[in-house]
Amino acid sequence: MRLGVRIAAGLSSIVAACFSTATLAHHSTAEFDYTKQITIKGTVKEVQWTNPHSYIQLLADGDGGEKTQWSVEIGSPTLNINMGWRKNSVKVGDVVTMNLSPARNGKPYGTLRVLTFADGQTLEGVAARVGAGPSGAPPPPPSTKGP
Amino acid sequence: MTVRPDRWGLALCAVVLTAVCVLKSADAARTPKGAPEALLGVWVPDAAPRALLTSDGKAPPLTSEAAKVHAERRQRLAAGDTSFDPTTWCAGPGMPRILTMPYPFEIRADSNRLAFIHGWYRWFRVVDLGAGTADPPLPLTMGFPVGHWDADTLVIRTGGLIDATVMDASGLPHSEQLTLTERLRVLPDGRLDDRITIDDPENYTQPWQTALTFHRDATARVTDDVCPDRMARGEPAEQIAVSKTTASRAKPAALRTAAVAAESAARAPRIAGVWEPKTFGFMVPDAPLSSAGQDIVTRNAAAMQAGKIMQTAWVSCRPGAVSTMTMPREKIVILESADEVTVLFEMPRMVRRIRMNASHPATLEPTYVGDSVGRWEDGALVVDTLGFNGYAELDARGQPTSPKLHTVERFKPSADGSSIDIETTIEDPEYYTHPFVINRSWKKSAARHPFEYDCMENPRQEDFENAYYVRERYRPICMRVEGEGVALSKMVCAVRNRALQ
């Protein structure tokens, strides 16, 4: 079996084991580096509870007091519902901390692992269900969430 | 010997009898009492109003806040900005917006459900005729419609509507508190009358009613409309004039054999209902690729290894029916009637029409869904599909298909009705050396209603920054671009005005 096929087949079984079919959506997640985690804190500017992916736009506190807008993918409506979210779980103006896997391109963009509210309550994002690959590995093959 | 009825036995009998009565009445509730046949078929809007009015011709009773929102949208509309309406970028119209669009719809039904199959971008709504109420866990574009018959009138109550949509092309707002109550009946002159009561205390000072009417047109039909393809050709996402596709539709051909006819006629519905995937797969690992097919897969793999995000027909929101055969996802609803098996897919959103005991027409216009004909044979529904347009990939590796694709599916329901095994034979001599078989299974879903998948709802710019387009056609038309600082995001649509690649 060729390497690409083997990686894809292996990935298929891993993903199938980790997710119900309801969690699988749309396109590749190769844009994110799942071997890395960063934590940002800020104020929710916008919640996009949408297909194919849902996002939170966060105005994050920078070191020098400036605000940086982050785009954080959190999943998709059906997926997030299955993970315990509701459409209004996170509201504009909420102050939250987000642990995420960042985009490979270095932009303020990432996929959510865990969101923590000011009172300590947490919500998991889709990346919490994806195991980190080996450090330094090539980008994961596409379609970890489907075609 | 005298038999004395035991009190507990009597009580048990009473319980059983009550249960039987309850079940029977529940069963009866699922059976249309009115005249569903009168509603079935294709309906064309009489007027397709751009702005809804009350049924006595007055402006809707907006609250002062909602009136400000509406006035601002009308100003934008006058300036040519329709971006308050998600249909602008091919996202879901919602209700009642889709009923105001100048496209036909078709009503189909079986004893438990009634489906509106709309002529605009594959949207449908499934009306549950058996549930008393719906308890939507998340708001949807088309909501959760529940129906019952009141004499000859079908009453549909819809809640759970997402507030990102507008109620008409003028931008009439609504909130997620919106409840719609429709009363549909056929008027003496043959038109379909839909009286809609709109109850949204957040935006309207009182419930109000609007009326939409539709007529029959023997030449109209509902086609597999793919909005992004129309936009790519430079056409608007929504046309203004009432649309009716007049292409001829194949008439059911003579039955293949008397035996098949007998089995089909005798067959009670076997696969109707709501189903979800039992077996899952988004890879077709052992497809016998030809050298031409292998070249494409190798090219795709190289792009993937370089970290590119592969854009297939599925990702670009124009999936083909073959993808649903190889990569079953989410729920499907099957309606079964003598002349057609209708399959409504939640994800990817799609409607497959399987004409029973029919033949393919001599000439076929290629489409994403193809032309499907079915027959019952040895306890299995055999579906033969031709006429694909070649814009579909079999799996996440982008294994290609061509217009030579021919599929034969055997839907075999289990004896207890809890599952369907589907054996699909895929033949495409352009890219595969010989026909091959894949097996998938569906299980009966406990859900009474599918969710929905609005693929075009939020095409984020980030999704396309590192894209590899398997086909040129799959390039996006519109993207959401995030605003700086407190500025909100905006949708940016490119004007293509070119022939589809």
XYZ file of C-alpha atoms in Angstrom:
648
model
C 0.000 0.000 0.000
C 1.361 3.387 -0.932
C 2.204 5.785 1.880
C -0.473 8.322 1.009
C -3.164 5.703 0.931
C -1.904 4.195 4.176
C -1.928 7.570 5.926
C -5.374 8.308 4.583
C -6.729 4.896 5.555
C -5.198 5.134 9.006
C -6.516 8.600 9.481
C -9.923 7.455 8.365
C -10.067 4.841 11.104
C -8.726 7.208 13.754
C -11.229 9.866 12.862
C -14.038 7.345 12.661
C -13.138 6.150 16.137
C -12.989 9.642 17.592
C -16.120 11.073 16.060
C -19.667 10.130 15.440
C -20.590 10.832 11.865
C -22.467 13.888 13.077
C -19.226 15.548 13.959
C -17.671 15.259 10.555
C -18.021 18.133 8.206
C -16.845 19.803 5.102
C -13.152 20.174 4.388
C -9.595 19.568 5.462
C -8.134 20.883 8.669
C -4.611 20.924 7.274
C -4.502 24.665 7.822
C -4.163 24.151 11.594
C -1.120 22.877 13.490
C -2.534 20.453 15.998
C 0.890 19.927 17.562
C 0.732 23.459 18.971
C -1.495 25.066 21.557
C -1.771 28.708 22.483
C -4.053 30.539 24.889
C -5.643 33.913 24.230
C -7.982 36.019 26.337
C -10.335 38.742 25.232
C -13.857 39.928 24.493
C -16.202 38.219 22.076
C -16.854 40.526 19.140
C -19.030 38.249 17.042
C -20.356 34.703 17.058
C -20.903 33.132 13.651
C -23.078 30.093 14.356
C -22.904 28.900 10.793
C -22.188 26.143 8.320
C -19.878 24.828 7.157
C -18.003 26.028 10.231
C -18.844 28.174 13.226
C -16.522 30.905 14.423
C -15.950 33.222 17.330
C -14.304 36.559 16.541
C -12.341 37.514 19.634
C -10.770 40.891 20.366
C -7.773 39.582 22.287
C -5.640 41.520 24.706
C -2.142 42.124 23.383
C 1.024 42.720 25.400
C 1.077 46.440 24.757
C -2.637 46.994 25.331
C -3.530 46.813 21.663
C -6.350 44.515 20.600
C -5.870 41.800 18.031
C -8.870 40.254 16.356
C -8.676 36.466 16.277
C -10.843 34.215 14.136
C -11.409 30.985 16.020
C -13.188 28.065 14.421
C -15.289 26.279 17.028
C -16.975 23.523 14.979
C -20.328 23.631 13.202
C -23.893 23.977 14.518
C -24.720 20.269 14.441
C -21.339 19.326 15.835
C -21.443 21.899 18.613
C -24.956 20.905 19.615
C -23.738 17.327 19.972
C -20.875 18.616 22.127
C -23.196 20.409 24.525
C -23.273 23.908 23.068
C -26.326 25.987 22.315
C -26.471 28.821 19.816
C -26.364 31.411 22.590
C -23.793 29.631 24.798
C -21.309 32.368 23.944
C -22.532 35.933 23.543
C -21.088 39.125 22.163
C -19.278 40.914 24.997
C -18.418 37.770 26.968
C -14.881 37.807 28.327
C -13.384 34.396 27.658
C -10.106 32.519 27.511
C -9.515 30.276 24.526
C -7.002 27.496 24.217
C -6.543 26.748 20.546
C -4.399 25.207 17.864
C -3.173 28.008 15.629
C -3.137 28.241 11.853
C 0.101 27.260 10.155
C 0.255 30.583 8.316
C 0.924 32.541 11.518
C -2.180 34.685 11.211
C -4.488 35.301 14.222
C -6.557 32.309 13.280
C -7.039 28.973 14.995
C -9.304 26.104 15.924
C -10.721 25.928 19.433
C -9.711 23.320 21.938
C -11.263 24.708 25.116
C -13.130 27.918 25.858
C -13.231 29.034 29.498
C -15.728 31.615 30.755
C -14.950 34.122 33.505
C -16.745 31.887 36.029
C -14.570 28.916 35.150
C -17.135 27.001 33.093
C -15.756 25.472 29.943
C -16.866 24.413 26.477
C -14.864 22.183 24.168
C -14.227 23.052 20.562
C -13.812 20.624 17.720
C -10.027 20.520 18.096
C -10.388 19.033 21.565
C -11.516 15.865 19.815
C -8.526 15.720 17.502
C -5.374 14.187 18.898
C -2.141 16.079 18.267
C 0.029 14.517 15.622
C 3.735 13.942 16.120
C 5.700 17.150 16.354
C 7.393 18.070 13.111
C 5.225 15.753 11.070
C 4.106 16.936 7.669
C 0.713 18.577 7.511
C -1.982 16.034 8.201
C -3.628 14.748 5.054
C -6.758 16.650 4.145
C -10.266 15.750 4.988
C -9.701 14.887 8.594
C -13.237 16.160 8.832
C -14.373 14.785 5.518
C -14.119 15.720 1.897
C -66.052 -23.802 37.378
C -66.670 -20.136 37.578
C -63.969 -17.929 36.348
C -63.708 -14.797 38.448
C -62.049 -11.995 36.684
C -58.971 -11.027 38.550
C -58.892 -7.307 39.372
C -55.231 -7.019 38.405
C -55.959 -8.863 35.215
C -58.759 -6.437 34.429
C -56.526 -3.532 35.212
C -53.874 -4.986 32.948
C -56.452 -5.454 30.181
C -57.548 -1.871 30.619
C -53.988 -0.685 30.369
C -53.393 -2.784 27.284
C -56.643 -1.642 25.683
C -55.835 1.965 26.484
C -52.379 1.549 25.028
C -53.835 -0.034 21.911
C -56.302 2.839 21.588
C -53.575 5.397 22.105
C -51.362 3.695 19.572
C -54.211 3.428 17.120
C -55.081 7.061 17.551
C -51.415 7.979 17.147
C -51.365 5.884 14.023
C -54.513 7.574 12.809
C -52.969 10.942 13.494
C -50.191 10.022 11.130
C -52.580 9.308 8.323
C -53.634 12.341 6.320
C -57.307 12.919 6.883
C -57.798 15.541 4.272
C -57.108 15.337 0.592
C -53.336 15.236 0.251
C -53.626 14.247 -3.389
C -55.036 17.675 -4.147
C -51.870 19.313 -2.854
C -49.393 17.028 -4.588
C -47.434 18.078 -7.635
C -45.685 21.150 -8.967
C -46.862 24.646 -8.013
C -45.745 27.918 -9.606
C -46.019 31.229 -7.693
C -48.754 33.565 -8.926
C -46.925 36.709 -7.878
C -43.698 35.949 -5.951
C -43.945 39.254 -4.054
C -40.727 41.096 -3.282
C -42.367 42.603 -0.189
C -44.926 40.804 1.938
C -48.120 42.611 2.861
C -50.890 41.611 5.204
C -53.684 39.615 3.593
C -55.755 42.809 3.389
C -52.970 44.652 1.599
C -51.494 46.666 4.457
C -47.943 47.066 5.708
C -46.949 44.530 8.386
C -47.298 45.806 11.982
C -43.609 46.292 12.726
C -42.471 47.458 16.129
C -40.662 50.777 16.061
C -37.270 49.076 16.429
C -38.003 46.580 13.668
C -39.304 49.394 11.462
C -35.904 51.103 11.775
C -34.125 47.901 10.757
C -36.467 47.445 7.817
C -36.129 51.079 6.688
C -32.337 50.795 6.745
C -32.503 47.616 4.655
C -34.831 49.225 2.148
C -32.362 52.058 1.757
C -29.591 49.579 1.109
C -31.818 47.722 -1.328
C -32.468 50.951 -3.228
C -28.703 51.382 -3.488
C -28.320 47.853 -4.858
C -27.033 46.316 -1.632
C -28.864 43.070 -0.862
C -26.282 41.714 1.561
C -28.840 41.615 4.402
C -30.391 38.682 2.518
C -28.330 35.446 2.656
C -29.686 34.352 -0.738
C -27.343 37.016 -2.173
C -24.471 34.536 -1.734
C -26.596 31.384 -2.248
C -27.157 30.739 1.466
C -30.492 29.529 2.781
C -33.562 31.727 2.199
C -35.496 30.550 5.250
C -39.223 30.798 5.743
C -41.378 32.313 4.455
C -38.759 33.884 2.158
C -38.453 30.782 -0.035
C -42.191 30.871 -0.738
C -41.800 34.415 -2.079
C -39.066 33.424 -4.544
C -40.048 33.137 -8.204
C -39.346 29.426 -8.425
C -41.719 26.465 -8.547
C -41.880 23.870 -5.811
C -43.216 20.361 -5.744
C -45.181 18.762 -2.941
C -44.747 15.043 -2.387
C -46.089 12.977 0.480
C -46.446 9.581 2.035
C -48.566 8.676 5.018
C -46.202 10.157 7.599
C -44.543 13.099 5.931
C -45.057 15.754 3.360
C -42.145 17.361 1.576
C -41.825 20.676 -0.211
C -39.092 20.326 -2.826
C -38.139 23.842 -3.863
C -36.751 24.885 -7.215
C -34.108 27.133 -5.658
C -30.769 25.501 -4.826
C -31.917 22.116 -3.605
C -33.798 23.411 -0.576
C -36.575 21.295 0.854
C -38.601 21.158 3.979
C -40.048 18.032 5.501
C -43.355 18.414 7.316
C -43.829 15.831 10.030
C -47.490 14.787 10.036
C -47.193 12.609 13.124
C -45.746 14.825 15.825
C -47.858 17.024 18.041
C -45.139 19.563 18.596
C -41.550 20.067 17.615
C -38.856 20.795 20.156
C -36.011 22.149 18.058
C -32.602 21.727 19.677
C -31.111 24.332 17.374
C -32.643 26.875 15.039
C -32.599 25.998 11.357
C -33.054 27.932 8.146
C -36.278 26.104 7.319
C -37.225 25.404 10.931
C -39.087 22.391 12.248
C -42.456 22.179 10.483
C -45.168 20.008 12.011
C -48.448 19.456 10.212
C -51.964 18.125 10.611
C -55.106 18.072 8.536
C -58.092 20.251 9.365
C -60.707 18.919 6.932
C -59.330 19.788 3.497
C -56.756 22.208 4.882
C -53.211 21.285 5.761
C -52.099 23.217 8.816
C -48.329 23.562 9.243
C -46.781 25.091 12.323
C -43.109 25.999 12.043
C -40.841 27.111 14.864
C -37.100 26.921 15.371
C -36.257 29.370 12.585
C -32.808 30.928 12.592
C -32.854 34.735 12.678
C -30.110 35.250 10.071
C -32.674 35.066 7.277
C -35.178 37.678 6.143
C -38.875 37.148 5.506
C -38.923 38.686 2.038
C -36.628 40.351 -0.490
C -37.299 43.763 1.105
C -35.570 42.612 4.284
C -38.579 42.204 6.554
C -36.945 41.054 9.803
C -37.762 38.240 12.174
C -36.340 36.812 15.363
C -35.924 33.251 16.556
C -39.208 33.659 18.411
C -40.952 33.559 15.040
C -43.713 31.010 14.693
C -45.420 30.492 11.364
C -48.817 28.872 11.056
C -49.718 28.035 7.488
C -53.128 26.939 6.266
C -52.831 25.396 2.817
C -55.779 24.408 0.694
C -56.706 24.192 -2.937
C -59.181 26.893 -3.944
C -62.223 26.162 -6.128
C -60.365 27.700 -9.090
C -57.566 25.132 -8.670
C -54.958 27.445 -7.181
C -53.092 26.649 -3.984
C -53.737 29.125 -1.190
C -51.211 29.450 1.650
C -52.460 31.705 4.463
C -49.550 32.343 6.773
C -49.957 33.744 10.258
C -46.735 35.368 11.413
C -46.207 35.602 15.154
C -42.983 37.286 16.242
C -43.506 39.536 19.270
C -39.940 40.806 19.055
C -40.527 42.426 15.665
C -44.296 42.822 15.250
C -46.833 44.443 17.519
C -49.332 41.646 16.871
C -49.628 38.435 14.868
C -50.445 39.161 11.244
C -51.481 37.176 8.231
C -50.239 37.167 4.684
C -51.490 35.171 1.719
C -49.550 33.576 -1.109
C -51.118 31.740 -4.021
C -49.723 29.308 -6.544
C -51.003 27.731 -9.723
C -50.383 24.550 -11.618
C -48.504 24.563 -14.885
C -48.142 21.276 -16.717
C -44.880 22.399 -18.294
C -43.187 23.435 -15.052
C -40.891 21.143 -13.159
C -38.497 21.386 -10.272
C -34.930 20.844 -11.391
C -31.644 20.337 -9.554
C -30.817 24.020 -9.223
C -27.229 24.817 -8.182
C -27.028 28.495 -7.239
C -23.212 28.891 -7.281
C -23.106 27.595 -10.852
C -25.656 30.189 -11.914
C -23.678 32.917 -10.174
C -20.499 31.680 -11.851
C -22.248 32.164 -15.186
C -22.918 35.766 -14.233
C -26.574 35.237 -13.397
C -28.161 36.582 -10.212
C -28.517 34.318 -7.211
C -32.252 34.863 -7.459
C -33.990 35.625 -10.701
C -36.771 38.183 -10.683
C -39.272 36.640 -13.089
C -41.163 33.526 -12.156
C -39.146 30.554 -13.284
C -40.473 27.453 -14.859
C -38.254 24.961 -16.494
C -40.057 23.540 -19.433
C -37.648 20.830 -20.433
C -39.465 17.646 -21.178
C -39.484 15.060 -18.515
C -39.248 11.423 -19.299
C -42.566 9.735 -18.984
C -42.625 6.450 -17.115
C -41.855 3.779 -19.605
C -43.408 0.380 -19.942
C -42.720 -1.971 -17.100
C -39.775 -4.242 -17.590
C -41.471 -7.512 -16.833
C -44.780 -8.629 -15.486
C -43.020 -10.148 -12.488
C -41.296 -6.891 -11.614
C -44.578 -5.065 -12.042
C -46.327 -7.444 -9.706
C -43.666 -7.114 -7.047
C -43.610 -3.345 -7.294
C -47.374 -3.078 -7.120
C -47.653 -5.386 -4.158
C -44.826 -3.779 -2.237
C -45.888 -1.853 0.829
C -43.536 0.968 1.728
C -40.370 -0.643 3.017
C -37.773 2.075 3.156
C -39.796 5.190 3.963
C -38.725 7.119 7.038
C -35.747 8.853 8.597
C -32.392 7.057 8.382
C -28.843 7.719 9.469
C -25.549 6.117 8.423
C -24.730 2.823 10.086
C -21.485 2.336 8.270
C -19.322 5.288 7.576
C -16.596 6.052 5.139
C -15.095 8.942 3.292
C -12.505 6.892 1.483
C -12.949 4.446 -1.365
C -9.646 2.648 -0.864
C -9.583 0.002 -3.564
C -11.023 1.707 -6.609
C -9.427 0.248 -9.782
C -8.095 3.520 -11.132
C -7.154 3.735 -14.782
C -3.967 5.608 -15.668
C -6.030 8.756 -16.280
C -7.683 8.363 -12.900
C -4.386 7.625 -11.201
C -2.858 10.774 -12.683
C -5.551 12.901 -11.075
C -5.278 11.179 -7.701
C -1.496 11.526 -7.759
C -1.810 15.221 -8.561
C -4.298 15.656 -5.732
C -2.039 13.789 -3.308
C 0.922 15.997 -4.198
C -1.111 19.122 -3.445
C -2.298 17.627 -0.178
C 1.214 16.714 0.867
C 2.215 20.304 0.144
C -0.364 21.355 2.741
C -2.985 22.589 0.319
C -6.664 22.447 1.214
C -8.395 20.383 -1.438
C -11.573 21.862 -2.865
C -13.855 19.187 -4.279
C -17.409 19.438 -5.569
C -18.580 18.584 -2.062
C -16.526 21.322 -0.400
C -17.615 23.837 -3.032
C -21.284 23.160 -2.231
C -22.222 21.430 -5.472
C -21.946 17.748 -4.527
C -22.972 14.992 -6.881
C -25.283 12.133 -6.028
C -22.444 9.637 -6.263
C -20.825 11.283 -3.224
C -23.861 10.347 -1.146
C -23.389 6.746 -2.252
C -19.735 6.596 -1.221
C -19.773 8.971 1.755
C -23.101 8.700 3.605
C -23.555 11.478 6.141
C -26.170 12.700 8.570
C -29.824 11.895 8.170
C -31.845 11.161 5.078
C -35.604 11.132 4.677
C -37.148 8.697 2.229
C -40.662 9.184 0.907
C -42.094 6.252 -0.942
C -44.990 6.334 -3.354
C -46.008 4.166 -6.280
C -44.359 6.300 -8.922
C -41.340 7.633 -7.072
C -38.927 7.075 -4.229
C -37.755 10.491 -3.083
C -34.577 10.745 -1.022
C -33.951 14.004 0.819
C -30.398 14.359 2.080
C -29.511 16.524 5.061
C -25.793 16.640 4.242
C -24.850 17.341 1.588
C -28.237 18.921 0.911
C -29.671 17.214 -2.115
C -32.861 15.678 -3.439
C -32.735 12.466 -5.434
C -35.820 11.531 -7.409
C -36.047 7.846 -8.304
C -38.765 7.251 -10.859
C -40.194 3.799 -10.323
C -40.605 1.283 -13.117
C -39.421 3.802 -15.651
C -36.652 3.962 -18.223
C -34.020 6.607 -18.808
C -34.916 9.028 -21.589
C -33.058 8.616 -24.862
C -31.232 11.898 -24.349
C -30.164 13.078 -20.937
C -29.137 16.536 -19.835
C -26.132 15.925 -17.565
C -26.635 16.942 -13.941
C -24.957 16.507 -10.581
C -27.657 14.077 -9.450
C -28.129 12.190 -12.715
C -31.299 10.457 -13.824
C -32.424 7.628 -11.540
C -34.928 4.890 -12.256
C -35.868 2.158 -9.810
C -37.612 -1.164 -9.496
C -38.146 -3.720 -6.764
C -36.365 -6.981 -7.431
C -35.869 -9.912 -5.042
C -36.727 -7.764 -2.036
C -34.343 -4.993 -2.998
C -34.906 -1.602 -4.546
C -32.599 -1.490 -7.553
C -31.720 2.043 -8.666
C -29.980 2.672 -11.971
C -28.483 6.133 -12.479
C -27.040 7.708 -15.616
C -26.643 11.241 -16.854
C -24.088 12.520 -14.372
C -22.179 15.655 -15.316
C -18.735 14.415 -14.240
C -18.355 17.034 -11.491
C -18.157 14.776 -8.459
C -15.406 13.069 -6.532
C -15.828 9.671 -4.970
C -13.960 10.445 -1.791
C -11.656 12.716 0.161
C -8.729 11.877 -2.111
C -10.610 13.375 -5.008
C -11.013 10.182 -7.014
C -12.680 11.532 -10.131
C -15.819 10.746 -12.072
C -16.770 11.502 -15.660
C -20.059 11.850 -17.547
C -19.630 8.155 -18.387
C -20.388 7.297 -14.760
C -23.097 4.687 -14.299
C -24.223 3.514 -10.875
C -26.477 0.660 -9.823
C -27.583 0.672 -6.197
C -29.336 -2.231 -4.471
C -31.196 -0.985 -1.372
C -31.932 -4.096 0.662
C -34.044 -3.425 3.780
C -33.581 -5.806 6.705
C -36.475 -8.087 7.597
C -37.211 -6.134 10.776
C -37.083 -2.786 8.993
C -34.311 -1.443 11.196
C -31.651 -1.036 8.535
C -30.938 -0.853 4.831
C -27.841 -2.352 3.274
C -26.851 -0.637 0.055
C -24.562 -2.292 -2.451
C -23.460 0.161 -5.119
C -21.766 -0.828 -8.341
C -19.750 2.016 -9.826
C -18.793 1.945 -13.471
C -16.836 4.731 -15.141
C -14.535 3.561 -17.944
C -12.961 7.009 -18.168
C -11.221 6.681 -14.805
C -11.632 3.067 -13.622
C -10.507 -0.094 -15.369
C -13.575 -2.105 -14.392
C -16.786 -1.770 -12.364
C -16.369 -2.066 -8.613
C -18.650 -2.392 -5.616
C -18.898 -0.486 -2.371
C -21.154 -1.346 0.554
C -22.784 1.080 2.949
C -25.608 0.720 5.480
C -28.238 2.974 6.954
C -30.083 2.406 10.213
C -33.479 3.669 11.242
C -33.110 6.983 13.018
C -34.919 7.810 16.228
C -35.156 11.390 14.967
C -38.453 12.509 13.517
C -36.861 15.319 11.608
C -33.564 15.935 9.827
C -31.384 18.911 10.571
C -30.082 20.821 7.604
C -26.761 21.778 6.116
C -26.470 25.222 4.592
C -23.118 24.742 2.888
C -22.966 28.302 1.483
C -23.880 30.018 4.737
C -20.433 31.211 5.737
C -17.718 30.928 3.066
C -14.838 32.306 5.106
C -11.939 33.825 3.257
C -9.518 31.739 5.329
C -10.973 28.562 3.862
C -9.742 29.499 0.400
C -6.349 31.037 1.145
C -4.408 27.834 0.676
C -6.823 26.084 -1.625
C -6.195 23.544 -4.321
C -9.115 23.399 -6.723
C -9.580 19.942 -8.149
C -11.663 21.534 -10.902
C -11.731 25.177 -11.957
C -15.497 25.189 -11.446
C -15.046 24.802 -7.707
C -13.643 28.284 -7.122
C -15.825 30.317 -4.751
C -17.965 33.205 -5.919
C -18.470 34.859 -2.543
C -16.312 35.024 0.578
C -16.797 36.470 4.019
C -14.024 38.920 4.821
C -13.535 39.878 8.457
C -13.536 43.545 9.338
C -10.763 45.274 11.237
C -11.279 46.197 14.893
C -14.935 46.569 15.709
C -16.017 46.608 12.049
C -18.114 43.564 11.273
C -17.380 41.109 8.532
C -18.785 41.535 5.070
C -19.546 39.248 2.171
C -17.628 39.954 -1.008
C -18.871 38.398 -4.235
C -16.850 38.378 -7.446
C -18.610 38.905 -10.715
C -17.531 36.032 -12.888
C -19.691 36.386 -15.988
C -17.959 33.575 -17.756
C -18.824 30.196 -19.090
C -18.525 27.414 -16.564
C -15.295 25.497 -16.866
